[in-house]
Tab-separated table of C-alpha atoms in Angstrom:
chain	number	residue	atom	x	y	z
A	158	MET	CA	0.175	-0.245	0.170
A	159	TYR	CA	1.360	3.310	-0.446
A	160	LYS	CA	0.593	6.956	-0.461
A	161	PHE	CA	1.263	10.762	-1.143
A	162	SER	CA	3.845	12.233	0.373
A	163	LYS	CA	2.544	15.100	2.709
A	164	TYR	CA	5.765	17.040	2.011
A	165	ASN	CA	4.098	16.796	-1.425
A	166	SER	CA	3.250	20.304	-3.710
A	167	ILE	CA	1.886	20.539	-6.849
A	168	ILE	CA	2.965	24.125	-8.305
A	169	PRO	CA	1.589	25.683	-11.698
A	170	LEU	CA	4.231	26.453	-13.588
A	171	SER	CA	2.235	27.498	-17.023
A	172	ASP	CA	-1.353	27.415	-18.156
A	173	THR	CA	-0.436	23.424	-18.985
A	174	ILE	CA	2.179	22.544	-16.459
A	175	SER	CA	2.582	22.474	-12.900
A	176	ALA	CA	5.753	21.380	-10.956
A	177	VAL	CA	4.923	18.304	-8.352
A	178	TYR	CA	7.657	19.162	-5.626
A	179	ASN	CA	7.978	17.251	-2.715
A	180	SER	CA	9.942	19.094	0.102
A	181	LYS	CA	11.295	16.500	1.778
A	182	GLU	CA	13.307	15.179	-1.223
A	183	ASP	CA	14.057	18.464	-2.449
A	184	LYS	CA	12.817	17.242	-6.259
A	185	CYS	CA	10.004	17.403	-8.885
A	186	ILE	CA	8.471	16.211	-11.646
A	187	VAL	CA	6.954	18.341	-14.676
A	188	ILE	CA	3.157	16.976	-15.334
A	189	LYS	CA	0.498	18.117	-17.621
A	190	ARG	CA	-2.177	20.801	-15.164
A	191	ASP	CA	-5.442	18.510	-16.803
A	192	LEU	CA	-3.442	15.439	-14.446
A	193	GLU	CA	-3.795	17.470	-11.297
A	194	GLY	CA	-6.974	15.548	-9.918
A	195	TYR	CA	-5.529	12.505	-9.752
A	196	PHE	CA	-3.366	13.748	-6.845
A	197	LYS	CA	-6.518	13.566	-4.952
A	198	LEU	CA	-7.715	10.123	-5.986
A	199	PRO	CA	-6.467	6.494	-4.811
A	200	ILE	CA	-3.245	6.245	-6.183
A	201	LEU	CA	-4.287	3.072	-8.074
A	202	ASP	CA	-5.967	5.202	-10.418
A	203	LEU	CA	-2.635	7.154	-11.262
A	204	GLU	CA	-0.786	3.495	-11.253
A	205	LYS	CA	-3.144	2.375	-13.793
A	206	ASN	CA	-3.576	5.394	-16.579
A	207	HIS	CA	-0.308	7.356	-15.983
A	208	PRO	CA	2.384	4.556	-15.591
A	209	SER	CA	4.979	6.818	-15.975
A	210	ILE	CA	4.462	9.756	-13.866
A	211	TYR	CA	3.473	6.785	-11.301
A	212	GLN	CA	6.978	5.795	-11.937
A	213	ASN	CA	8.462	9.675	-11.401
A	214	LEU	CA	6.909	10.287	-8.532
A	215	LEU	CA	8.395	6.683	-6.615
A	216	ASP	CA	11.892	7.907	-7.873
A	217	ILE	CA	11.104	10.960	-6.129
A	218	ASN	CA	9.356	9.771	-2.978
A	219	ALA	CA	7.053	11.702	-3.873
A	220	ILE	CA	4.396	8.262	-3.213
A	221	VAL	CA	5.928	5.899	-0.162
A	222	ASP	CA	4.597	3.492	2.107
A	223	HIS	CA	1.682	3.551	3.581
A	224	ASN	CA	3.894	2.583	6.976
A	225	ARG	CA	6.218	5.381	6.725
A	226	ASP	CA	6.185	7.936	9.021
A	227	GLU	CA	7.647	11.206	7.630
A	228	LEU	CA	7.338	13.046	10.088
A	229	GLN	CA	9.892	10.798	12.497
A	230	GLU	CA	12.047	11.389	9.315
A	231	VAL	CA	12.287	14.440	8.986
A	232	ILE	CA	12.947	14.684	13.128
A	233	GLN	CA	15.683	12.441	13.277
A	234	ARG	CA	17.138	14.187	10.085
A	235	SER	CA	16.932	17.795	11.828
A	236	LYS	CA	19.156	16.128	15.170
A	237	GLU	CA	21.038	15.042	13.025
A	238	VAL	CA	22.055	17.882	11.926
A	239	ASP	CA	21.759	19.918	15.233
A	240	TYR	CA	23.632	17.350	17.368
A	241	SER	CA	25.974	16.972	15.014
A	242	ASP	CA	29.971	16.497	17.006
A	243	LYS	CA	31.928	17.493	13.908
A	244	THR	CA	31.517	21.309	14.425
A	245	TYR	CA	31.863	23.973	17.413
A	246	ARG	CA	31.074	27.041	17.595
A	247	LEU	CA	32.070	29.291	20.469
A	248	ILE	CA	29.895	32.982	20.837
A	249	ILE	CA	32.321	34.949	22.959
A	250	ASN	CA	30.910	38.860	24.538
A	251	PRO	CA	33.680	40.580	25.563
A	252	THR	CA	31.570	43.508	27.035
A	253	MET	CA	28.378	44.621	27.254
A	254	ASN	CA	29.488	47.849	26.838
A	255	CYS	CA	29.255	49.833	23.047
A	256	ASN	CA	30.790	53.028	21.474
A	257	PHE	CA	27.143	53.212	19.407
A	258	LYS	CA	23.695	53.762	20.745
A	259	CYS	CA	21.965	52.741	18.033
A	260	TRP	CA	18.020	53.151	18.131
A	261	TYR	CA	16.838	49.872	17.429
A	262	CYS	CA	19.213	47.586	19.825
A	263	TYR	CA	17.956	45.335	21.939
A	264	GLU	CA	20.590	44.979	24.427
A	265	SER	CA	21.136	46.928	27.715
A	266	HIS	CA	24.472	48.668	27.804
A	267	ILE	CA	26.705	48.645	30.414
A	268	VAL	CA	28.985	50.862	30.838
A	269	GLY	CA	32.481	49.771	32.535
A	270	SER	CA	31.275	46.078	31.640
A	271	LYS	CA	34.655	43.675	30.619
A	272	MET	CA	35.941	40.098	30.667
A	273	SER	CA	38.085	40.023	33.906
A	274	ASN	CA	41.641	38.007	33.829
A	275	GLU	CA	39.739	35.136	35.459
A	276	GLY	CA	37.156	35.422	33.284
A	277	VAL	CA	39.887	35.092	29.874
A	278	ASN	CA	41.930	32.015	31.659
A	279	LYS	CA	38.188	29.905	31.913
A	280	ILE	CA	37.666	30.902	28.155
A	281	ILE	CA	41.498	29.607	28.216
A	282	LYS	CA	40.574	26.246	29.343
A	283	PHE	CA	37.021	25.797	28.365
A	284	ILE	CA	39.461	25.835	24.616
A	285	ASP	CA	41.025	23.561	25.557
A	286	LYS	CA	38.902	21.022	27.440
A	287	THR	CA	36.236	21.349	24.119
A	288	LEU	CA	39.121	20.130	22.125
A	289	GLU	CA	40.224	17.215	24.021
A	290	LYS	CA	36.531	16.198	24.836
A	291	ASN	CA	35.684	16.314	20.889
A	292	GLN	CA	37.497	14.488	19.544
A	293	ASN	CA	35.086	13.661	15.951
A	294	LEU	CA	35.591	17.837	15.555
A	295	ASN	CA	36.704	18.852	11.803
A	296	SER	CA	36.265	22.606	12.311
A	297	PHE	CA	35.802	25.259	15.653
A	298	ASP	CA	35.100	28.772	14.699
A	299	LEU	CA	35.828	31.586	17.913
A	300	SER	CA	33.311	34.390	17.382
A	301	PHE	CA	33.389	37.677	19.292
A	302	PHE	CA	30.178	39.415	20.384
A	303	GLY	CA	28.989	41.534	22.432
A	304	GLY	CA	27.943	44.939	22.862
A	305	GLU	CA	31.430	46.059	20.873
A	306	PRO	CA	34.039	43.110	20.801
A	307	LEU	CA	36.503	45.142	19.231
A	308	MET	CA	36.291	47.475	22.748
A	309	TYR	CA	39.633	45.746	25.279
A	310	TYR	CA	40.766	44.167	22.577
A	311	SER	CA	44.221	44.403	24.195
A	312	LYS	CA	43.029	42.369	27.441
A	313	VAL	CA	40.201	39.927	26.397
A	314	THR	CA	40.224	39.726	22.545
A	315	GLU	CA	43.698	39.384	21.701
A	316	PRO	CA	44.824	37.051	24.497
A	317	ILE	CA	42.366	34.258	23.615
A	318	ILE	CA	42.897	34.458	20.144
A	319	ASN	CA	46.504	33.359	21.187
A	320	HIS	CA	46.161	30.541	22.696
A	321	TYR	CA	43.647	29.488	20.326
A	322	ARG	CA	46.073	30.022	17.673
A	323	THR	CA	48.934	27.490	19.927
A	324	LYS	CA	46.364	24.634	19.583
A	325	TYR	CA	45.948	24.717	14.975
A	326	GLN	CA	49.315	22.407	15.160
A	327	ASP	CA	48.289	19.911	18.033
A	328	TYR	CA	45.119	19.896	15.923
A	329	SER	CA	46.210	19.730	12.872
A	330	HIS	CA	42.765	18.117	11.031
A	331	ILE	CA	40.868	21.757	11.865
A	332	ASN	CA	39.251	24.094	10.181
A	333	PHE	CA	40.017	27.333	12.737
A	334	THR	CA	37.957	29.958	11.828
A	335	ILE	CA	38.224	33.855	13.462
A	336	SER	CA	35.212	35.672	13.485
A	337	PHE	CA	33.590	39.208	15.068
A	338	THR	CA	30.280	40.950	14.065
A	339	THR	CA	31.076	44.049	14.933
A	340	ASN	CA	30.323	48.340	14.494
A	341	ALA	CA	34.484	48.274	13.023
A	342	TYR	CA	34.758	52.300	13.992
A	343	LEU	CA	37.257	50.927	16.164
A	344	LEU	CA	39.374	48.563	14.028
A	345	ASN	CA	42.677	50.341	14.320
A	346	ASP	CA	46.283	48.792	12.962
A	347	ARG	CA	47.746	46.958	15.812
A	348	MET	CA	44.601	44.764	15.687
A	349	VAL	CA	44.600	44.149	12.043
A	350	ASN	CA	48.380	43.393	12.176
A	351	HIS	CA	47.396	40.765	15.076
A	352	LEU	CA	44.715	39.751	13.194
A	353	THR	CA	46.656	38.813	9.527
A	354	TYR	CA	49.714	37.914	11.895
A	355	ASP	CA	48.539	34.078	11.464
A	356	ASN	CA	47.020	32.008	8.216
A	357	ASP	CA	44.338	30.995	9.786
A	358	SER	CA	39.955	32.534	8.389
A	359	LYS	CA	38.998	35.641	9.677
A	360	PHE	CA	35.191	36.373	9.237
A	361	PHE	CA	34.135	40.278	9.526
A	362	GLN	CA	29.985	40.940	10.104
A	363	ILE	CA	30.199	44.881	9.505
A	364	THR	CA	26.232	46.642	9.699
A	365	LEU	CA	25.750	50.239	7.356
A	366	ASP	CA	22.212	52.003	8.353
A	367	GLY	CA	22.273	53.748	5.087
A	368	GLY	CA	24.406	55.884	2.800
A	369	ARG	CA	26.667	58.426	5.061
A	370	GLU	CA	24.022	60.880	5.942
A	371	GLU	CA	21.421	58.293	7.134
A	372	HIS	CA	23.760	56.494	8.638
A	373	ASN	CA	25.651	59.398	10.985
A	374	LYS	CA	21.813	59.638	12.149
A	375	VAL	CA	22.205	56.133	14.193
A	376	ARG	CA	25.510	55.553	14.102
A	377	VAL	CA	27.045	58.476	16.320
A	378	ALA	CA	30.056	58.163	17.713
A	379	GLN	CA	30.231	58.977	21.311
A	380	LYS	CA	33.173	61.890	20.576
A	381	GLU	CA	32.399	62.219	16.988
A	382	GLU	CA	29.990	63.534	14.760
A	383	GLY	CA	29.902	60.710	11.995
A	384	SER	CA	31.331	57.182	11.514
A	385	TYR	CA	30.513	56.091	7.933
A	386	ASP	CA	33.694	57.400	6.732
A	387	LYS	CA	35.890	55.659	9.402
A	388	ILE	CA	33.561	52.005	8.905
A	389	ILE	CA	33.973	52.379	5.168
A	390	ASP	CA	38.268	52.501	4.903
A	391	SER	CA	37.613	49.655	7.643
A	392	ILE	CA	35.808	47.429	5.438
A	393	LYS	CA	38.076	48.075	2.569
A	394	ARG	CA	41.275	47.170	4.856
A	395	LEU	CA	40.150	44.431	6.173
A	396	LEU	CA	39.492	42.924	1.958
A	397	ARG	CA	43.247	44.684	1.105
A	398	GLU	CA	44.090	42.080	3.978
A	399	LYS	CA	41.790	39.127	2.595
A	400	ILE	CA	39.774	38.890	5.228
A	401	SER	CA	36.304	37.817	4.933
A	402	VAL	CA	33.664	40.966	5.039
A	403	LEU	CA	29.488	40.810	5.249
A	404	ILE	CA	28.137	43.791	5.307
A	405	ARG	CA	24.967	43.642	6.685
A	406	ILE	CA	22.731	46.450	5.371
A	407	ASN	CA	20.035	47.374	7.970
A	408	TYR	CA	17.280	48.928	6.487
A	409	THR	CA	13.626	50.328	6.776
A	410	ALA	CA	11.619	52.508	4.909
A	411	GLU	CA	13.213	56.239	5.865
A	412	ASN	CA	17.119	54.749	4.591
A	413	ILE	CA	15.189	52.650	2.093
A	414	ASP	CA	16.866	55.207	-1.615
A	415	SER	CA	19.990	55.767	0.541
A	416	THR	CA	21.265	52.497	0.262
A	417	LYS	CA	21.904	53.298	-3.129
A	418	GLU	CA	24.988	55.640	-2.149
A	419	ILE	CA	27.097	52.818	-1.204
A	420	VAL	CA	27.354	51.235	-3.649
A	421	ASN	CA	29.415	55.016	-4.680
A	422	ASP	CA	32.101	53.558	-2.189
A	423	LEU	CA	32.506	50.100	-3.007
A	424	ILE	CA	32.659	50.375	-6.360
A	425	ASP	CA	36.693	51.304	-6.392
A	426	LEU	CA	37.431	47.810	-4.952
A	427	ASN	CA	39.393	45.356	-7.386
A	428	GLU	CA	38.420	42.359	-8.175
A	429	GLU	CA	40.344	40.279	-5.581
A	430	ASP	CA	38.907	42.612	-3.019
A	431	ARG	CA	35.808	42.146	-4.164
A	432	SER	CA	36.253	38.145	-4.147
A	433	TYR	CA	36.404	38.790	-0.129
A	434	LEU	CA	33.032	40.954	0.048
A	435	SER	CA	29.584	39.658	1.062
A	436	ILE	CA	25.959	42.013	0.881
A	437	SER	CA	23.619	41.110	2.349
A	438	PHE	CA	20.321	43.670	3.071
A	439	HIS	CA	17.885	42.865	6.733
A	440	GLN	CA	14.779	45.185	7.226
A	441	VAL	CA	15.345	46.715	10.947
A	442	TRP	CA	12.967	44.224	13.098
A	443	GLN	CA	10.168	47.440	14.195
A	444	ASP	CA	10.213	48.254	11.516
A	445	ILE	CA	9.030	45.186	9.660
A	446	GLU	CA	5.502	45.594	9.389
A	447	VAL	CA	5.714	48.666	7.588
A	448	ASN	CA	4.308	48.281	3.736
A	449	ASN	CA	5.303	49.245	-0.144
A	450	ILE	CA	8.426	49.187	0.196
A	451	ASP	CA	9.350	45.500	-1.293
A	452	ASP	CA	9.787	47.375	-5.174
A	453	LYS	CA	12.603	49.637	-3.499
A	454	VAL	CA	14.411	46.889	-2.189
A	455	LYS	CA	14.572	45.005	-5.642
A	456	GLU	CA	15.927	47.843	-7.083
A	457	VAL	CA	18.696	48.469	-4.734
A	458	MET	CA	19.534	45.343	-4.960
A	459	GLU	CA	19.842	45.347	-8.952
A	460	LEU	CA	21.525	48.318	-8.852
A	461	TYR	CA	24.554	46.290	-6.374
A	462	GLN	CA	24.218	43.200	-9.277
A	463	LYS	CA	24.561	46.018	-12.215
A	464	HIS	CA	28.073	46.947	-10.318
A	465	ASN	CA	28.938	43.066	-9.206
A	466	LEU	CA	28.605	44.244	-5.807
A	467	ILE	CA	26.205	41.269	-5.254
A	468	PRO	CA	25.590	37.828	-7.333
A	469	LYS	CA	22.598	37.712	-9.971
A	470	GLY	CA	20.213	35.456	-8.327
A	471	GLU	CA	20.944	36.361	-5.520
A	472	GLU	CA	18.056	38.678	-4.161
A	473	THR	CA	16.114	35.861	-3.285
A	474	GLU	CA	16.977	33.951	-0.110
A	475	LEU	CA	16.242	30.478	-0.265
A	476	LEU	CA	14.493	28.487	2.682
A	477	GLU	CA	17.020	26.238	4.483
A	478	GLY	CA	16.160	26.450	8.017
A	479	LEU	CA	16.710	22.194	8.647
A	480	ALA	CA	19.716	21.352	6.487
A	481	ASN	CA	21.076	24.862	7.641
A	482	PRO	CA	19.164	25.993	10.964
A	483	CYS	CA	20.583	29.200	13.268
A	484	TYR	CA	24.091	28.152	15.072
A	485	ALA	CA	21.547	28.920	18.613
A	486	ASP	CA	20.365	25.022	17.487
A	487	LYS	CA	23.234	23.466	17.526
A	488	LYS	CA	24.011	21.387	20.641
A	489	ASN	CA	27.501	22.406	19.913
A	490	GLU	CA	26.969	26.355	20.607
A	491	ALA	CA	27.915	28.307	23.825
A	492	VAL	CA	26.987	32.066	24.019
A	493	ILE	CA	30.137	33.169	26.079
A	494	ASN	CA	29.165	36.557	28.034
A	495	TYR	CA	31.765	38.949	29.386
A	496	ASN	CA	30.841	37.856	33.481
A	497	GLY	CA	30.685	33.951	32.405
A	498	ASP	CA	27.004	33.624	32.323
A	499	VAL	CA	25.959	31.485	29.606
A	500	TYR	CA	22.859	31.241	26.782
A	501	LYS	CA	22.298	29.969	23.520
A	502	CYS	CA	20.699	32.433	21.224
A	503	THR	CA	22.019	36.040	20.219
A	504	ALA	CA	19.374	37.491	19.311
A	505	ARG	CA	18.531	38.733	22.679
A	506	ASP	CA	19.202	40.483	25.649
A	507	PHE	CA	21.961	39.166	27.986
A	508	THR	CA	19.898	38.879	31.208
A	509	LYS	CA	18.723	36.431	34.119
A	510	GLU	CA	15.938	35.692	33.289
A	511	ASN	CA	18.125	34.148	29.830
A	512	LYS	CA	20.614	32.590	30.570
A	513	TYR	CA	21.209	28.870	30.536
A	514	GLY	CA	24.286	27.914	32.298
A	515	GLU	CA	27.650	29.609	33.781
A	516	LEU	CA	31.335	29.021	33.517
A	517	ASN	CA	32.737	27.667	36.373
A	518	ASP	CA	36.276	28.212	37.396
A	519	GLU	CA	37.336	24.763	35.883
A	520	GLY	CA	36.266	25.920	32.677
A	521	GLU	CA	33.311	23.649	32.227
A	522	ILE	CA	29.987	24.503	31.723
A	523	GLU	CA	27.448	24.456	34.050
A	524	TRP	CA	24.013	24.509	32.717
A	525	ASN	CA	20.522	24.833	34.014
A	526	GLU	CA	17.506	23.691	33.918
A	527	LYS	CA	16.444	25.406	30.595
A	528	ILE	CA	18.640	23.578	27.818
A	529	LEU	CA	16.163	20.428	29.134
A	530	THR	CA	13.476	22.552	27.212
A	531	TRP	CA	15.909	23.589	24.622
A	532	GLU	CA	16.653	20.384	23.363
A	533	GLU	CA	13.390	19.273	23.352
A	534	LEU	CA	11.897	22.573	22.092
A	535	LYS	CA	12.109	21.684	17.974
A	536	ILE	CA	9.483	20.627	15.511
A	537	GLN	CA	6.462	20.432	18.175
A	538	SER	CA	3.852	22.218	17.669
A	539	LYS	CA	1.100	20.453	15.336
A	540	ALA	CA	1.347	23.535	12.320
A	541	CYS	CA	4.683	22.451	12.165
A	542	GLN	CA	4.427	18.876	11.924
A	543	ASN	CA	1.763	19.564	9.302
A	544	CYS	CA	3.102	21.144	6.761
A	545	ARG	CA	4.446	20.606	3.691
A	546	ILE	CA	7.819	22.950	3.960
A	547	LEU	CA	8.814	22.178	6.648
A	548	PRO	CA	11.796	20.145	5.526
A	549	LEU	CA	12.730	22.920	4.692
A	550	CYS	CA	11.836	25.529	7.185
A	551	GLY	CA	13.035	23.415	9.896
A	552	GLY	CA	10.388	23.929	12.319
A	553	GLY	CA	11.461	28.348	12.620
A	554	CYS	CA	13.988	30.229	14.943
A	555	HIS	CA	14.638	28.764	18.247
A	556	GLN	CA	14.445	31.178	20.214
A	557	ILE	CA	10.210	32.432	18.946
A	558	ASN	CA	9.536	28.760	19.616
A	559	LEU	CA	10.443	28.847	23.448
A	560	GLU	CA	8.917	32.809	23.534
A	561	ALA	CA	5.436	31.357	21.721
A	562	LYS	CA	5.486	27.335	23.360
A	563	GLY	CA	2.159	26.444	22.658
A	564	LEU	CA	0.939	28.240	20.587
A	565	ASP	CA	-0.201	26.266	18.020
A	566	LYS	CA	0.644	28.665	14.908
A	567	CYS	CA	3.619	28.959	12.429
A	568	GLN	CA	5.553	31.592	14.293
A	569	MET	CA	6.693	32.020	10.657
A	570	GLY	CA	3.487	33.500	9.547
A	571	TYR	CA	3.104	31.597	6.472
A	572	ASP	CA	-0.246	30.938	4.623
A	573	ASN	CA	-0.702	28.106	1.499
A	574	GLU	CA	0.254	31.347	-0.853
A	575	LYS	CA	3.691	31.884	0.855
A	576	LYS	CA	4.701	28.610	1.405
A	577	ASP	CA	4.023	27.995	-2.751
A	578	GLU	CA	6.338	31.357	-2.919
A	579	VAL	CA	9.025	29.527	-1.211
A	580	ILE	CA	8.998	26.211	-3.317
A	581	MET	CA	9.092	28.405	-6.743
A	582	ASN	CA	12.006	30.316	-5.153
A	583	ARG	CA	13.821	26.772	-4.415
A	584	LEU	CA	12.858	25.276	-7.970
A	585	GLU	CA	13.534	28.395	-9.628
A	586	LYS	CA	17.331	28.967	-8.076
A	587	LEU	CA	17.325	25.187	-7.662
A	588	PHE	CA	17.073	24.453	-11.077
A	589	PHE	CA	16.000	26.521	-13.928
A	590	HIS	CA	18.893	28.351	-13.494
A	591	GLU	CA	21.337	25.337	-13.234
A	592	ALA	CA	19.497	24.175	-15.931
């Protein structure tokens, strides 16, 4: 006995043809539209009248054994990704202080906060023990967040990196990386020289808030009027040193037009420097309900593509939450605050209420009971379990699911029309463009 997969969708491609897409297998076949009715009839009718289509559907698992539990297979796949012992990501907040006061920032900046020498030593012990205990690691990312992670660089960040680098030789099979999420305003020659001293992979995420004038309204340096030009200079300096940079452009209805101006400050980059640059657009979350700016965003993206700052086809982001989930979903991930408190997510304020444990004097994390809720939370809502694009979405943001626990609805707010749009984006990018 067979049944149609619960992860099938029929997407019209024209007046005459449709795609039968299976999100679990990420595969599709094309059928005539007048055959869509067979998907509402017993499978035997399809097998009898159209055996070749029937076989093609079997081949992509759009037709499966009646006893097959596809949901559990998706959950198991999710666990295999989230519980992989191949990678580790350690995120460190050297401080909760910041040199900027952006209006949309969710964090409570704590003036004078700084990781102590004892805290640095705990981190060093933690790195050692993590490498000793995780014998199957093939990648380790040491990431600095905050606050502004370039503050107190010589006292906190530099000694941690120096110790981290002593592990490269003993663990030569591991790909070690160093990354920063920073406004880059404080970047100086000494930091750059320190970072480029060793031949390791480095990555910076740096935010701009529109063109020069709009950006400087948001990111006002404490002692000077503007920060835009200095940040652009920092970006170019990093690129010249072959350090990868992602420019995150935060846009609102008010500043979207000004983001076109950033192009003028990047078009002088040579081809090699551009190879280390990527650009990503994100709507500021407090502005998310603002309508009628999609056309403007598309226009801006096309301008960046015209100047080879964004590859063509990158205007649509694929939904890959199951195969490539948020770092916070991973078991082998921890965020350690300047005071030793441990978290999983960087997208919420680092309060006592939100913490998941503490780093003890031996360099070990003592998790609290909240970690059990975190581990058991994923794909628990009925809305997720009955969703035809679950294998693409993966259940959405862990943190939002935690805060909405018990609410049986799609946290992404997707209706059937939006789900079809997600699938169409995938069909275009994965199949039609490659063809």
